[in-house]
Amino acid sequence: MKISGAEIFVESLKREGVKHIFGYPGGVILNIFDLLYDDKDIQLILTRHEQGAVHAADGYARSTGRPGVVLVTSGPGATNTITGIATASMDSIPLVVFSGQVPTMLIGNDAFQEADIVGISRPCTKYNFLAKDVKDIAKIVRESFHIASTGRPGPVLIDLPKDVTSAKAEFIWPEIKIRSYNPTYEGNRWMISQAAHLIAKSRKALIIAGGGVVLSGAARELKELAEITELPVTMTLMGLGSFPGSNKLSLGMPGMHGTYYANKAIQDSDLLIAIGMRFDDRVTGKLDAFAPNAKIIHIDIDPTSIKKNVRVDIPIVGDVKRVLTVLNRILKEEIKEQWGEVRKAWLRQIEIWKQERPMTYTYSDEVIKPQFVVEKIYELTKGDAIISTEVGQNQMWAAQFYKFDKPRMWLTSGGLGTMGYGFPAAIGAQISHPNKLVIDIAGDGSIQMNIQELATAVINKLPVKVAILNNRYLGMVRQWQELFFGERYSHTHLEVVPDFVKLAEAYGAIGLRATKPSEVEPVLKEAFKIKKTVFMDFVVHWKEKVFPMVPAGAPIDQMLFEEVKEKPEKKLKAVK
Ligand SMILES: Cc1ncc(C[n+]2csc(CCOP(=O)(O)OP(=O)(O)O)c2C)c(N)n1
């Protein structure tokens, strides 16, 4: 029996196990929306902006490991997804985005709501495709899920012209055969054995774990490697949670806002074991001064990531989990090295760096320090919450002061640094984890970029919590102006910040506010008890900066630290 392309599409999604789609309707995609109207298996979550839909699907994917699914209309609906797609692409997040398209005969004619979304999205998708024949729809859906979630994961976009989804064909669920797509999963055995020997010989080795460890589900194997070799581990922003932040071998995050001790250890190390990370400039700082004495082992599923930014002595292309399994076995069974004094001396040196400059800040009794809010969130949740962030200082403080012990509990836009990411991402994570505490740690600037999703959270009765570190500034940019532009605050003072409590209430959510340090804990406790969407407005010290900081382009051990004595504040006239 022949059925419509729209029906084939919906049936294909069911075969892929899709339970939730994030989307927004429009004319050319209406036939699919109509089918989803009373579907019992798939729930469509209507966001208030297509960008929100993609970030929500992204949060869903990061917190579950399954691809997030998006359905939007053509033209503006499709172009509104681009920031979300680019965000997912930079962080290797599996997404499948379906956009409606005008009928094939109108494509290229500047038809109403036509945009060349395949062309526009090409540089920021792993794969994209225009469906031209109704008979291909099932195959395209199947392949797009496969491509999005295997190898180095990433977003896939499929454009669905109206006439193709209206045409009819038999439903056939095909096998996947993609000739040109063959990711390498098994690392080269000889290279892995060379890596094991190098690790055995090293005196001051260090593991740098990235988002690839999370994506490949290799947290257990990473912990085993650290335990066998007794080596310290630093986790990139994307790698937070891949190794327990509270473990004594953890050095926290490296790089621009990383810990003093992680950066010192990198610069002093004789071997870097880089796992599922891509030597982003925020990690390396000045490239030719990066880890000057270290040999580098680089394990990554994507061969194009290896040797892109740094010289590599032992490249291993493969799935991190599989490579680490083999590496650990060789270290245990063939090498059986006891490092004894050598390792003790290295760990002692690191301990000294930890004591010299611990990750800290100046506490105040009078004004709320943003770091204090993050610390309190960690203390009260005991680390058992899914944390998303916006972008800016809020993101860095969350990374520095919340200890992530488990993977997939940390959702942040690392590569693209997308303001407006955190709230919709938290919505997506809450949909996939209805009983978990999900908190978006936000800046007052970023939250306003997708604040309309309050409606999505309220309608779906999502108990998402948003902790706004409200400094009335675009804080991170203000920090740069303060350090590098002589305190000329060009267009970073927000002047009008909405009353977040009233705004939450206007949407039917709950709003709470803390203006003094003593109010922080009661506000958090109350918010965590409420089973509804809650905005918490923490009115924080406006001038606080994120330290340590490596100025852009400097070597990573040339860090700026917080001044011990605070200068008297210069009052800006518009600041409350
Ligand atoms: C969409 C987007 N536009 C601009 C920027 C540049 N940017 C980076 S951080 C930042 C300030 C963020 O301010 P806020 O959300 O208030 O957070 P805070 O730094 O104060 O915690 C800006 C404008 C960005 N990252 N994303």
mmCIF file of N, CA and C and ligand atoms in Angstrom, residues 391-394 397 417-419 443-446 449 471 473-477 494, ligand 1:
data_model
loop_
_atom_site.group_PDB
_atom_site.id
_atom_site.type_symbol
_atom_site.label_atom_id
_atom_site.label_comp_id
_atom_site.label_asym_id
_atom_site.label_seq_id
_atom_site.Cartn_x
_atom_site.Cartn_y
_atom_site.Cartn_z
ATOM 1 N N VAL A 391 26.770 31.899 28.108
ATOM 2 C CA VAL A 391 28.172 32.108 27.734
ATOM 3 C C VAL A 391 28.689 33.388 28.370
ATOM 4 N N GLY A 392 29.928 33.334 28.804
ATOM 5 C CA GLY A 392 30.528 34.506 29.421
ATOM 6 C C GLY A 392 31.109 34.127 30.766
ATOM 7 N N GLN A 393 31.114 35.080 31.678
ATOM 8 C CA GLN A 393 31.675 34.823 33.003
ATOM 9 C C GLN A 393 30.913 33.706 33.705
ATOM 10 N N ASN A 394 29.565 33.727 33.548
ATOM 11 C CA ASN A 394 28.734 32.707 34.208
ATOM 12 C C ASN A 394 29.216 31.307 33.842
ATOM 13 N N TRP A 397 32.703 30.597 35.552
ATOM 14 C CA TRP A 397 32.578 30.342 36.993
ATOM 15 C C TRP A 397 31.952 28.986 37.254
ATOM 16 N N GLY A 417 30.554 29.113 21.561
ATOM 17 C CA GLY A 417 30.332 30.109 22.619
ATOM 18 C C GLY A 417 29.063 30.880 22.369
ATOM 19 N N THR A 418 27.943 30.174 22.327
ATOM 20 C CA THR A 418 26.679 30.765 21.902
ATOM 21 C C THR A 418 25.863 31.298 23.075
ATOM 22 N N MET A 419 25.764 32.604 23.190
ATOM 23 C CA MET A 419 24.854 33.172 24.198
ATOM 24 C C MET A 419 23.436 32.735 23.838
ATOM 25 N N GLY A 443 23.916 34.331 32.572
ATOM 26 C CA GLY A 443 24.223 35.751 32.710
ATOM 27 C C GLY A 443 22.967 36.529 32.359
ATOM 28 N N ASP A 444 22.878 37.772 32.833
ATOM 29 C CA ASP A 444 21.667 38.556 32.541
ATOM 30 C C ASP A 444 21.611 38.950 31.060
ATOM 31 N N GLY A 445 22.759 39.000 30.398
ATOM 32 C CA GLY A 445 22.746 39.287 28.966
ATOM 33 C C GLY A 445 22.282 38.070 28.184
ATOM 34 N N SER A 446 22.954 36.937 28.401
ATOM 35 C CA SER A 446 22.652 35.727 27.626
ATOM 36 C C SER A 446 21.224 35.243 27.795
ATOM 37 N N MET A 449 18.675 36.292 25.445
ATOM 38 C CA MET A 449 18.728 35.894 24.021
ATOM 39 C C MET A 449 17.750 34.775 23.678
ATOM 40 N N ASN A 471 24.705 40.834 36.788
ATOM 41 C CA ASN A 471 25.681 41.907 37.053
ATOM 42 C C ASN A 471 25.392 43.163 36.225
ATOM 43 N N TYR A 473 25.729 43.756 33.333
ATOM 44 C CA TYR A 473 26.711 43.977 32.262
ATOM 45 C C TYR A 473 26.833 42.742 31.395
ATOM 46 N N LEU A 474 27.381 42.933 30.194
ATOM 47 C CA LEU A 474 27.890 41.806 29.419
ATOM 48 C C LEU A 474 29.265 41.538 30.030
ATOM 49 N N GLY A 475 29.229 40.806 31.127
ATOM 50 C CA GLY A 475 30.358 40.762 32.049
ATOM 51 C C GLY A 475 31.680 40.353 31.433
ATOM 52 N N MET A 476 31.676 39.327 30.612
ATOM 53 C CA MET A 476 32.956 38.854 30.102
ATOM 54 C C MET A 476 33.597 39.878 29.173
ATOM 55 N N VAL A 477 32.753 40.549 28.387
ATOM 56 C CA VAL A 477 33.289 41.574 27.495
ATOM 57 C C VAL A 477 33.752 42.772 28.327
ATOM 58 N N LEU A 494 24.192 47.075 30.353
ATOM 59 C CA LEU A 494 22.880 46.781 29.774
ATOM 60 C C LEU A 494 21.827 47.842 30.096
HETATM 61 C C1 LIG B 1 25.430 35.258 20.309
HETATM 62 C C2 LIG B 1 26.638 35.874 20.915
HETATM 63 N N1 LIG B 1 26.876 37.185 20.735
HETATM 64 C C3 LIG B 1 27.986 37.755 21.283
HETATM 65 C C4 LIG B 1 28.863 37.015 22.019
HETATM 66 C C5 LIG B 1 30.113 37.668 22.609
HETATM 67 N N2 LIG B 1 30.086 37.563 24.080
HETATM 68 C C6 LIG B 1 30.776 36.640 24.768
HETATM 69 S S1 LIG B 1 30.514 36.718 26.403
HETATM 70 C C7 LIG B 1 29.490 38.029 26.249
HETATM 71 C C8 LIG B 1 28.861 38.667 27.454
HETATM 72 C C9 LIG B 1 27.892 37.792 28.132
HETATM 73 O O1 LIG B 1 27.181 38.534 29.070
HETATM 74 P P1 LIG B 1 26.199 37.892 30.113
HETATM 75 O O2 LIG B 1 25.332 36.907 29.442
HETATM 76 O O3 LIG B 1 25.526 38.953 30.873
HETATM 77 O O4 LIG B 1 27.165 37.021 31.011
HETATM 78 P P2 LIG B 1 28.329 37.417 32.021
HETATM 79 O O5 LIG B 1 29.595 37.412 31.232
HETATM 80 O O6 LIG B 1 27.992 38.766 32.594
HETATM 81 O O7 LIG B 1 28.282 36.309 33.021
HETATM 82 C C10 LIG B 1 29.364 38.398 24.905
HETATM 83 C C11 LIG B 1 28.571 39.547 24.411
HETATM 84 C C12 LIG B 1 28.576 35.638 22.152
HETATM 85 N N3 LIG B 1 29.386 34.810 22.814
HETATM 86 N N4 LIG B 1 27.455 35.096 21.620
#
